[in-house]
mmCIF file of C-alpha atoms and ligand atoms in Angstrom:
data_model
loop_
_atom_site.group_PDB
_atom_site.id
_atom_site.type_symbol
_atom_site.label_atom_id
_atom_site.label_comp_id
_atom_site.label_asym_id
_atom_site.label_seq_id
_atom_site.Cartn_x
_atom_site.Cartn_y
_atom_site.Cartn_z
ATOM 1 C CA MET A 1 165.321 -99.405 85.951
ATOM 2 C CA ARG A 2 167.700 -102.383 85.779
ATOM 3 C CA SER A 3 170.952 -100.452 86.200
ATOM 4 C CA LEU A 4 171.812 -96.847 87.045
ATOM 5 C CA LEU A 5 174.316 -95.708 84.429
ATOM 6 C CA SER A 6 173.102 -92.143 83.863
ATOM 7 C CA VAL A 7 170.616 -89.678 85.339
ATOM 8 C CA ASP A 8 168.761 -90.256 82.047
ATOM 9 C CA ASP A 9 167.794 -93.708 83.381
ATOM 10 C CA LEU A 10 165.629 -92.043 86.044
ATOM 11 C CA GLY A 11 163.713 -89.062 84.683
ATOM 12 C CA ARG A 12 161.989 -86.667 87.071
ATOM 13 C CA ALA A 13 159.702 -89.346 88.536
ATOM 14 C CA GLY A 14 162.620 -91.692 89.168
ATOM 15 C CA ILE A 15 164.690 -88.943 90.781
ATOM 16 C CA GLU A 16 161.795 -88.037 93.062
ATOM 17 C CA GLU A 17 161.296 -91.706 93.984
ATOM 18 C CA VAL A 18 164.970 -92.015 95.002
ATOM 19 C CA LEU A 19 164.854 -88.761 96.994
ATOM 20 C CA GLY A 20 161.652 -89.767 98.770
ATOM 21 C CA LEU A 21 163.033 -93.151 99.752
ATOM 22 C CA ALA A 22 166.346 -91.559 100.793
ATOM 23 C CA GLY A 23 164.394 -89.409 103.261
ATOM 24 C CA SER A 24 163.136 -92.579 104.950
ATOM 25 C CA PHE A 25 166.613 -94.113 104.949
ATOM 26 C CA LEU A 26 168.114 -90.944 106.423
ATOM 27 C CA GLU A 27 165.861 -91.512 109.401
ATOM 28 C CA VAL A 28 167.223 -95.098 109.606
ATOM 29 C CA THR A 29 170.835 -93.832 109.614
ATOM 30 C CA ARG A 30 170.011 -91.704 112.702
ATOM 31 C CA ARG A 31 168.727 -94.616 114.793
ATOM 32 C CA GLU A 32 170.788 -96.075 117.609
ATOM 33 C CA VAL A 33 171.148 -99.218 115.496
ATOM 34 C CA PRO A 34 171.274 -97.701 111.981
ATOM 35 C CA LYS A 35 170.435 -100.873 110.134
ATOM 36 C CA VAL A 36 167.461 -102.559 108.423
ATOM 37 C CA PRO A 37 167.234 -106.094 106.998
ATOM 38 C CA ALA A 38 166.091 -104.961 103.540
ATOM 39 C CA LEU A 39 168.971 -106.605 101.622
ATOM 40 C CA ARG A 40 169.789 -109.469 103.978
ATOM 41 C CA GLY A 41 171.252 -112.345 101.967
ATOM 42 C CA ARG A 42 172.229 -110.067 99.059
ATOM 43 C CA THR A 43 175.782 -109.129 98.097
ATOM 44 C CA VAL A 44 176.905 -105.760 96.750
ATOM 45 C CA ALA A 45 180.318 -105.654 95.039
ATOM 46 C CA SER A 46 182.411 -102.507 94.573
ATOM 47 C CA LEU A 47 184.660 -102.519 91.507
ATOM 48 C CA PHE A 48 186.797 -99.400 91.671
ATOM 49 C CA PHE A 49 189.331 -99.002 88.871
ATOM 50 C CA GLU A 50 190.030 -95.398 89.951
ATOM 51 C CA ASP A 51 190.735 -93.917 93.385
ATOM 52 C CA SER A 52 187.859 -92.863 95.616
ATOM 53 C CA THR A 53 187.264 -92.037 99.256
ATOM 54 C CA ARG A 54 183.669 -90.818 99.523
ATOM 55 C CA THR A 55 181.839 -92.854 96.885
ATOM 56 C CA ARG A 56 183.407 -96.173 97.741
ATOM 57 C CA ILE A 57 182.973 -95.922 101.507
ATOM 58 C CA SER A 58 179.493 -94.460 101.066
ATOM 59 C CA PHE A 59 178.273 -97.371 98.917
ATOM 60 C CA GLU A 60 179.845 -99.919 101.251
ATOM 61 C CA THR A 61 178.270 -98.237 104.292
ATOM 62 C CA ALA A 62 174.915 -98.056 102.509
ATOM 63 C CA ALA A 63 175.054 -101.766 101.657
ATOM 64 C CA LYS A 64 175.943 -102.689 105.244
ATOM 65 C CA ARG A 65 173.116 -100.560 106.652
ATOM 66 C CA LEU A 66 170.750 -102.521 104.437
ATOM 67 C CA SER A 67 172.271 -105.757 105.883
ATOM 68 C CA ALA A 68 173.826 -106.764 102.547
ATOM 69 C CA ASP A 69 177.201 -108.489 102.371
ATOM 70 C CA THR A 70 179.922 -106.585 100.533
ATOM 71 C CA LEU A 71 182.705 -107.589 98.159
ATOM 72 C CA SER A 72 185.458 -105.133 97.432
ATOM 73 C CA PHE A 73 187.742 -105.073 94.410
ATOM 74 C CA SER A 74 190.698 -102.693 94.146
ATOM 75 C CA ALA A 75 192.453 -102.328 90.827
ATOM 76 C CA GLY A 76 195.852 -101.795 92.465
ATOM 77 C CA SER A 77 195.961 -105.206 94.158
ATOM 78 C CA SER A 78 194.140 -107.241 91.512
ATOM 79 C CA SER A 79 194.952 -109.521 88.602
ATOM 80 C CA LEU A 80 194.606 -106.542 86.244
ATOM 81 C CA SER A 81 198.377 -106.276 86.672
ATOM 82 C CA LYS A 82 198.610 -109.758 85.100
ATOM 83 C CA GLY A 83 196.614 -108.638 82.081
ATOM 84 C CA GLU A 84 193.079 -109.634 83.080
ATOM 85 C CA SER A 85 190.431 -107.727 81.132
ATOM 86 C CA LEU A 86 187.516 -105.652 82.436
ATOM 87 C CA LEU A 87 185.152 -108.288 80.997
ATOM 88 C CA ASP A 88 186.783 -111.183 82.849
ATOM 89 C CA THR A 89 187.112 -109.172 86.052
ATOM 90 C CA ALA A 90 183.408 -108.256 86.039
ATOM 91 C CA ARG A 91 182.301 -111.824 85.267
ATOM 92 C CA THR A 92 184.611 -113.208 87.967
ATOM 93 C CA VAL A 93 183.102 -110.964 90.637
ATOM 94 C CA GLU A 94 179.570 -111.744 89.428
ATOM 95 C CA ALA A 95 180.393 -115.484 89.633
ATOM 96 C CA MET A 96 181.290 -115.068 93.303
ATOM 97 C CA GLY A 97 177.664 -114.233 94.004
ATOM 98 C CA ALA A 98 177.388 -110.466 93.606
ATOM 99 C CA ASP A 99 173.800 -109.255 93.245
ATOM 100 C CA ALA A 100 174.918 -105.792 92.081
ATOM 101 C CA LEU A 101 178.150 -104.215 90.850
ATOM 102 C CA VAL A 102 179.112 -100.645 91.770
ATOM 103 C CA VAL A 103 181.634 -99.586 89.127
ATOM 104 C CA ARG A 104 184.009 -96.629 88.955
ATOM 105 C CA HIS A 105 186.349 -96.343 85.979
ATOM 106 C CA ARG A 106 188.485 -93.643 84.403
ATOM 107 C CA SER A 107 186.965 -94.417 80.983
ATOM 108 C CA ALA A 108 183.576 -92.988 80.044
ATOM 109 C CA GLY A 109 181.170 -95.811 79.220
ATOM 110 C CA ALA A 110 182.970 -98.556 81.172
ATOM 111 C CA PRO A 111 180.026 -99.206 83.574
ATOM 112 C CA ALA A 112 177.688 -99.484 80.567
ATOM 113 C CA ARG A 113 180.010 -102.053 79.000
ATOM 114 C CA VAL A 114 180.038 -104.011 82.262
ATOM 115 C CA ALA A 115 176.224 -103.862 82.368
ATOM 116 C CA SER A 116 176.112 -105.440 78.902
ATOM 117 C CA TRP A 117 178.247 -108.370 80.096
ATOM 118 C CA VAL A 118 176.639 -109.298 83.425
ATOM 119 C CA SER A 119 173.109 -110.214 84.453
ATOM 120 C CA VAL A 120 172.989 -108.196 87.698
ATOM 121 C CA PRO A 121 172.335 -104.440 88.129
ATOM 122 C CA VAL A 122 175.296 -102.114 87.602
ATOM 123 C CA ILE A 123 175.585 -98.721 89.286
ATOM 124 C CA ASN A 124 177.824 -96.089 87.750
ATOM 125 C CA ALA A 125 180.013 -94.688 90.550
ATOM 126 C CA GLY A 126 181.729 -92.222 88.195
ATOM 127 C CA ASP A 127 183.055 -92.909 84.681
ATOM 128 C CA GLY A 128 185.648 -90.604 83.178
ATOM 129 C CA CYS A 129 184.164 -87.276 82.075
ATOM 130 C CA HIS A 130 180.742 -88.846 81.508
ATOM 131 C CA GLU A 131 178.511 -89.114 84.594
ATOM 132 C CA HIS A 132 178.332 -89.588 88.345
ATOM 133 C CA PRO A 133 174.587 -90.097 88.865
ATOM 134 C CA THR A 134 174.546 -90.866 92.594
ATOM 135 C CA GLN A 135 176.595 -87.709 93.281
ATOM 136 C CA ALA A 136 173.898 -85.670 91.528
ATOM 137 C CA LEU A 137 171.163 -87.471 93.462
ATOM 138 C CA LEU A 138 172.816 -86.771 96.803
ATOM 139 C CA ASP A 139 173.344 -83.136 95.787
ATOM 140 C CA ALA A 140 169.665 -82.797 94.860
ATOM 141 C CA PHE A 141 168.691 -84.471 98.135
ATOM 142 C CA THR A 142 170.933 -82.090 100.110
ATOM 143 C CA LEU A 143 169.480 -79.026 98.401
ATOM 144 C CA ALA A 144 165.925 -80.272 98.855
ATOM 145 C CA ARG A 145 166.503 -80.816 102.576
ATOM 146 C CA LEU A 146 168.275 -77.525 103.167
ATOM 147 C CA ARG A 147 166.294 -75.233 100.853
ATOM 148 C CA GLY A 148 163.325 -77.286 99.621
ATOM 149 C CA PRO A 149 161.376 -79.423 99.486
ATOM 150 C CA SER A 150 160.646 -77.854 96.087
ATOM 151 C CA LEU A 151 163.654 -76.700 94.070
ATOM 152 C CA GLU A 152 161.575 -74.913 91.386
ATOM 153 C CA GLY A 153 163.289 -71.615 90.587
ATOM 154 C CA PHE A 154 166.315 -72.265 92.823
ATOM 155 C CA HIS A 155 169.376 -70.683 91.158
ATOM 156 C CA LEU A 156 172.643 -72.633 91.268
ATOM 157 C CA ALA A 157 176.016 -71.616 89.831
ATOM 158 C CA ILE A 158 178.282 -74.530 88.896
ATOM 159 C CA VAL A 159 181.807 -73.153 88.876
ATOM 160 C CA GLY A 160 184.942 -74.610 87.311
ATOM 161 C CA ASP A 161 186.085 -77.216 84.846
ATOM 162 C CA VAL A 162 182.679 -78.181 83.459
ATOM 163 C CA ALA A 163 184.219 -79.642 80.295
ATOM 164 C CA HIS A 164 185.857 -82.530 82.171
ATOM 165 C CA SER A 165 183.325 -82.870 84.996
ATOM 166 C CA ARG A 166 181.075 -85.910 85.279
ATOM 167 C CA VAL A 167 179.597 -84.293 88.393
ATOM 168 C CA ALA A 168 178.534 -81.210 86.413
ATOM 169 C CA ARG A 169 176.981 -83.329 83.646
ATOM 170 C CA SER A 170 174.903 -85.412 86.030
ATOM 171 C CA ASN A 171 173.922 -82.417 88.137
ATOM 172 C CA VAL A 172 172.726 -80.396 85.152
ATOM 173 C CA LYS A 173 170.470 -83.304 84.155
ATOM 174 C CA ALA A 174 169.136 -84.047 87.642
ATOM 175 C CA LEU A 175 168.705 -80.516 88.931
ATOM 176 C CA THR A 176 167.163 -79.004 85.801
ATOM 177 C CA ALA A 177 164.683 -81.915 85.830
ATOM 178 C CA LEU A 178 163.670 -80.685 89.302
ATOM 179 C CA GLY A 179 163.242 -77.083 88.132
ATOM 180 C CA VAL A 180 166.602 -75.634 89.197
ATOM 181 C CA ARG A 181 167.965 -72.742 87.143
ATOM 182 C CA ILE A 182 171.677 -73.355 86.486
ATOM 183 C CA THR A 183 174.417 -70.946 85.472
ATOM 184 C CA LEU A 184 177.715 -72.529 84.445
ATOM 185 C CA VAL A 185 180.673 -70.326 85.380
ATOM 186 C CA ALA A 186 183.976 -71.087 83.649
ATOM 187 C CA PRO A 187 186.482 -69.712 81.185
ATOM 188 C CA PRO A 188 185.602 -70.642 77.571
ATOM 189 C CA THR A 189 188.384 -73.261 77.511
ATOM 190 C CA LEU A 190 186.726 -75.200 80.342
ATOM 191 C CA LEU A 191 183.221 -75.323 78.884
ATOM 192 C CA PRO A 192 182.126 -78.383 76.874
ATOM 193 C CA PRO A 193 181.844 -77.949 73.077
ATOM 194 C CA GLY A 194 178.064 -78.508 72.988
ATOM 195 C CA VAL A 195 177.196 -76.250 75.918
ATOM 196 C CA LYS A 196 174.823 -74.142 73.787
ATOM 197 C CA THR A 197 172.484 -77.147 73.667
ATOM 198 C CA TRP A 198 172.502 -77.563 77.479
ATOM 199 C CA PRO A 199 169.508 -76.159 79.432
ATOM 200 C CA VAL A 200 171.707 -73.660 81.278
ATOM 201 C CA GLU A 201 172.980 -70.091 81.257
ATOM 202 C CA VAL A 202 176.706 -69.418 80.957
ATOM 203 C CA SER A 203 178.984 -66.789 82.485
ATOM 204 C CA PHE A 204 182.719 -66.486 81.917
ATOM 205 C CA ASP A 205 183.063 -64.558 85.201
ATOM 206 C CA LEU A 206 182.142 -65.480 88.757
ATOM 207 C CA ASP A 207 181.787 -62.010 90.274
ATOM 208 C CA PRO A 208 178.663 -60.867 88.356
ATOM 209 C CA VAL A 209 176.641 -63.957 89.376
ATOM 210 C CA LEU A 210 177.485 -64.089 93.087
ATOM 211 C CA ALA A 211 174.678 -61.837 94.338
ATOM 212 C CA ASP A 212 172.059 -63.591 92.206
ATOM 213 C CA VAL A 213 172.537 -67.246 93.146
ATOM 214 C CA ASP A 214 171.091 -69.362 95.961
ATOM 215 C CA ALA A 215 174.140 -71.630 95.938
ATOM 216 C CA CYS A 216 177.566 -72.015 94.351
ATOM 217 C CA TYR A 217 178.655 -75.543 93.445
ATOM 218 C CA LEU A 218 182.438 -75.551 93.208
ATOM 219 C CA LEU A 219 184.012 -78.214 91.026
ATOM 220 C CA ARG A 220 187.316 -79.739 91.999
ATOM 221 C CA VAL A 221 190.229 -78.287 90.104
ATOM 222 C CA GLN A 222 191.773 -81.212 88.281
ATOM 223 C CA ARG A 223 195.375 -80.058 88.405
ATOM 224 C CA GLU A 224 196.529 -82.533 85.768
ATOM 225 C CA ARG A 225 194.110 -80.982 83.265
ATOM 226 C CA LEU A 226 194.244 -77.321 84.153
ATOM 227 C CA GLU A 227 197.955 -76.676 83.994
ATOM 228 C CA GLY A 228 198.769 -76.465 80.325
ATOM 229 C CA PRO A 229 196.958 -74.985 77.352
ATOM 230 C CA LEU A 230 193.576 -74.629 79.091
ATOM 231 C CA LEU A 231 194.620 -72.105 81.744
ATOM 232 C CA PRO A 232 197.816 -70.142 82.377
ATOM 233 C CA SER A 233 198.172 -71.315 85.994
ATOM 234 C CA LEU A 234 196.318 -72.487 89.088
ATOM 235 C CA ARG A 235 197.022 -69.084 90.640
ATOM 236 C CA GLU A 236 195.235 -67.367 87.762
ATOM 237 C CA TYR A 237 192.316 -69.802 88.082
ATOM 238 C CA SER A 238 192.109 -69.162 91.795
ATOM 239 C CA ARG A 239 192.216 -65.381 91.313
ATOM 240 C CA ARG A 240 189.263 -65.417 88.877
ATOM 241 C CA TYR A 241 187.160 -68.367 90.047
ATOM 242 C CA GLY A 242 188.259 -69.275 93.592
ATOM 243 C CA LEU A 243 185.610 -68.690 96.255
ATOM 244 C CA THR A 244 187.292 -66.419 98.774
ATOM 245 C CA LEU A 245 185.812 -65.098 102.017
ATOM 246 C CA GLU A 246 185.379 -61.740 100.302
ATOM 247 C CA ARG A 247 183.360 -63.337 97.481
ATOM 248 C CA LEU A 248 181.316 -65.365 99.980
ATOM 249 C CA GLY A 249 180.464 -62.055 101.645
ATOM 250 C CA ARG A 250 178.892 -60.859 98.393
ATOM 251 C CA MET A 251 176.543 -63.884 98.260
ATOM 252 C CA ARG A 252 173.164 -63.819 99.988
ATOM 253 C CA PRO A 253 173.349 -64.557 103.727
ATOM 254 C CA ASP A 254 171.227 -67.717 103.294
ATOM 255 C CA SER A 255 173.118 -68.997 100.247
ATOM 256 C CA LEU A 256 175.043 -72.269 100.272
ATOM 257 C CA VAL A 257 178.391 -73.477 98.971
ATOM 258 C CA MET A 258 178.585 -77.064 97.734
ATOM 259 C CA HIS A 259 181.501 -79.247 96.654
ATOM 260 C CA PRO A 260 181.588 -82.930 95.622
ATOM 261 C CA GLY A 261 185.020 -83.441 97.213
ATOM 262 C CA PRO A 262 187.889 -83.879 97.342
ATOM 263 C CA ALA A 263 188.417 -80.114 97.659
ATOM 264 C CA ASN A 264 191.626 -78.235 96.964
ATOM 265 C CA ARG A 265 191.773 -75.679 99.769
ATOM 266 C CA GLY A 266 193.361 -72.489 98.543
ATOM 267 C CA VAL A 267 192.537 -73.206 94.891
ATOM 268 C CA GLU A 268 188.792 -73.427 94.120
ATOM 269 C CA VAL A 269 187.827 -72.731 97.736
ATOM 270 C CA ALA A 270 189.624 -70.659 100.374
ATOM 271 C CA ALA A 271 190.328 -72.528 103.608
ATOM 272 C CA GLU A 272 188.147 -70.045 105.556
ATOM 273 C CA VAL A 273 185.201 -70.723 103.225
ATOM 274 C CA ALA A 274 185.680 -74.503 103.558
ATOM 275 C CA ASP A 275 185.317 -74.032 107.336
ATOM 276 C CA ASP A 276 182.257 -71.740 107.061
ATOM 277 C CA PRO A 277 178.857 -73.183 108.126
ATOM 278 C CA ARG A 278 177.485 -72.352 104.665
ATOM 279 C CA PHE A 279 179.965 -74.840 103.113
ATOM 280 C CA VAL A 280 177.899 -78.034 103.174
ATOM 281 C CA ALA A 281 180.263 -80.657 101.714
ATOM 282 C CA VAL A 282 180.088 -82.759 104.885
ATOM 283 C CA GLU A 283 176.285 -82.632 104.797
ATOM 284 C CA GLN A 284 176.456 -83.848 101.175
ATOM 285 C CA VAL A 285 178.611 -86.803 102.251
ATOM 286 C CA ARG A 286 176.264 -87.618 105.142
ATOM 287 C CA ASN A 287 173.231 -87.581 102.853
ATOM 288 C CA GLY A 288 175.082 -89.697 100.302
ATOM 289 C CA VAL A 289 174.741 -92.827 102.431
ATOM 290 C CA ALA A 290 170.937 -92.510 102.600
ATOM 291 C CA VAL A 291 170.702 -91.780 98.867
ATOM 292 C CA ARG A 292 172.835 -94.811 98.001
ATOM 293 C CA MET A 293 170.758 -96.964 100.335
ATOM 294 C CA ALA A 294 167.735 -95.885 98.298
ATOM 295 C CA VAL A 295 169.445 -96.671 94.978
ATOM 296 C CA LEU A 296 170.657 -100.081 96.175
ATOM 297 C CA PHE A 297 167.256 -100.893 97.581
ATOM 298 C CA LEU A 298 165.447 -99.982 94.383
ATOM 299 C CA LEU A 299 167.850 -101.969 92.208
ATOM 300 C CA VAL A 300 168.574 -104.975 94.393
ATOM 301 C CA GLY A 301 165.727 -105.239 96.885
ATOM 302 C CA ALA A 302 162.513 -107.071 96.203
ATOM 303 C CA SER A 303 160.395 -105.924 99.148
ATOM 304 C CA GLY A 304 158.385 -102.724 99.326
ATOM 305 C CA ARG A 305 159.155 -99.337 100.823
ATOM 306 C CA LYS A 306 157.429 -100.088 104.120
ATOM 307 C CA GLU A 307 159.528 -103.183 104.783
ATOM 308 C CA ALA A 308 162.701 -101.368 103.739
ATOM 309 C CA VAL A 309 162.642 -98.942 106.659
ATOM 310 C CA SER A 310 161.275 -101.218 109.359
ATOM 311 C CA GLY A 311 163.060 -103.718 111.543
HETATM 312 N N1 CP B 1 182.719 -87.037 95.105
HETATM 313 C C1 CP B 1 183.461 -88.125 94.823
HETATM 314 O O1 CP B 1 183.200 -88.852 93.863
HETATM 315 O O2 CP B 1 184.510 -88.309 95.676
HETATM 316 P P1 CP B 1 185.486 -89.575 95.641
HETATM 317 O O3 CP B 1 186.342 -89.449 94.409
HETATM 318 O O4 CP B 1 186.295 -89.470 96.911
HETATM 319 O O5 CP B 1 184.652 -90.803 95.594
#
């Protein structure tokens, strides 16, 4: 694996390798000094052309915990405003000594284009409606830790705007590879055109699936997309698909609620549910650092697993 642009780059064996290594790095993040010298002398650059809180900070924290130096590029304060292209921006950052580029872009395929222009590994940190592979890896890691280690037969409902969700796409690929049974829950207007070819079941209603699932994965309501021809209103969406306390009560007592963040309290998730111990979004974020350490190590590091977690 030279770059991580899609979950397809990994396959089941690759996913399991990342998750196994992330388990070792999670132990590192809990030490008094949560740092190892695995990437000392290397530089990881973040190129974010779209806003982010979790993914950006998580990658930068992961790089620092591996003792790498970090370079940070923000579209808002860059020479993009003077007309500089994505190509020239990527090559400029590579020329400053980056050993890997972590790229987020609103356009699907932008990280792959960058990977074709530079000679260092590129990690897709979310591209348009296409993929968000490290989000899926950290979700798989979280599920494996909380309800695994094996996820064979685990039943997950992914609820919301699947059509526009890079998180849903990557999660369907990663989790089905690990044996998870997935039911997509959305109105027909928010399902992707080719969903019949996906290895999933589909329900247009949330209520009938609640008692049958081991976890609900709530997708963020993208207000800019939902208000308009796809749905009558956010209120209507919330009434049919929002996870209320009453709906949570109809799920199994040991079931989980996941969310990639940022969450819209009162829309896809009621505030009381977001504060419930079964809502594990913070656990997902915490695990994300260890998972991204594993990805950076595998792509940028040259030493073996043993050396990666010592020191
Ligand atoms: N989950 C996720 O990608 O969040 P950010 O947009 O804050 O990075």
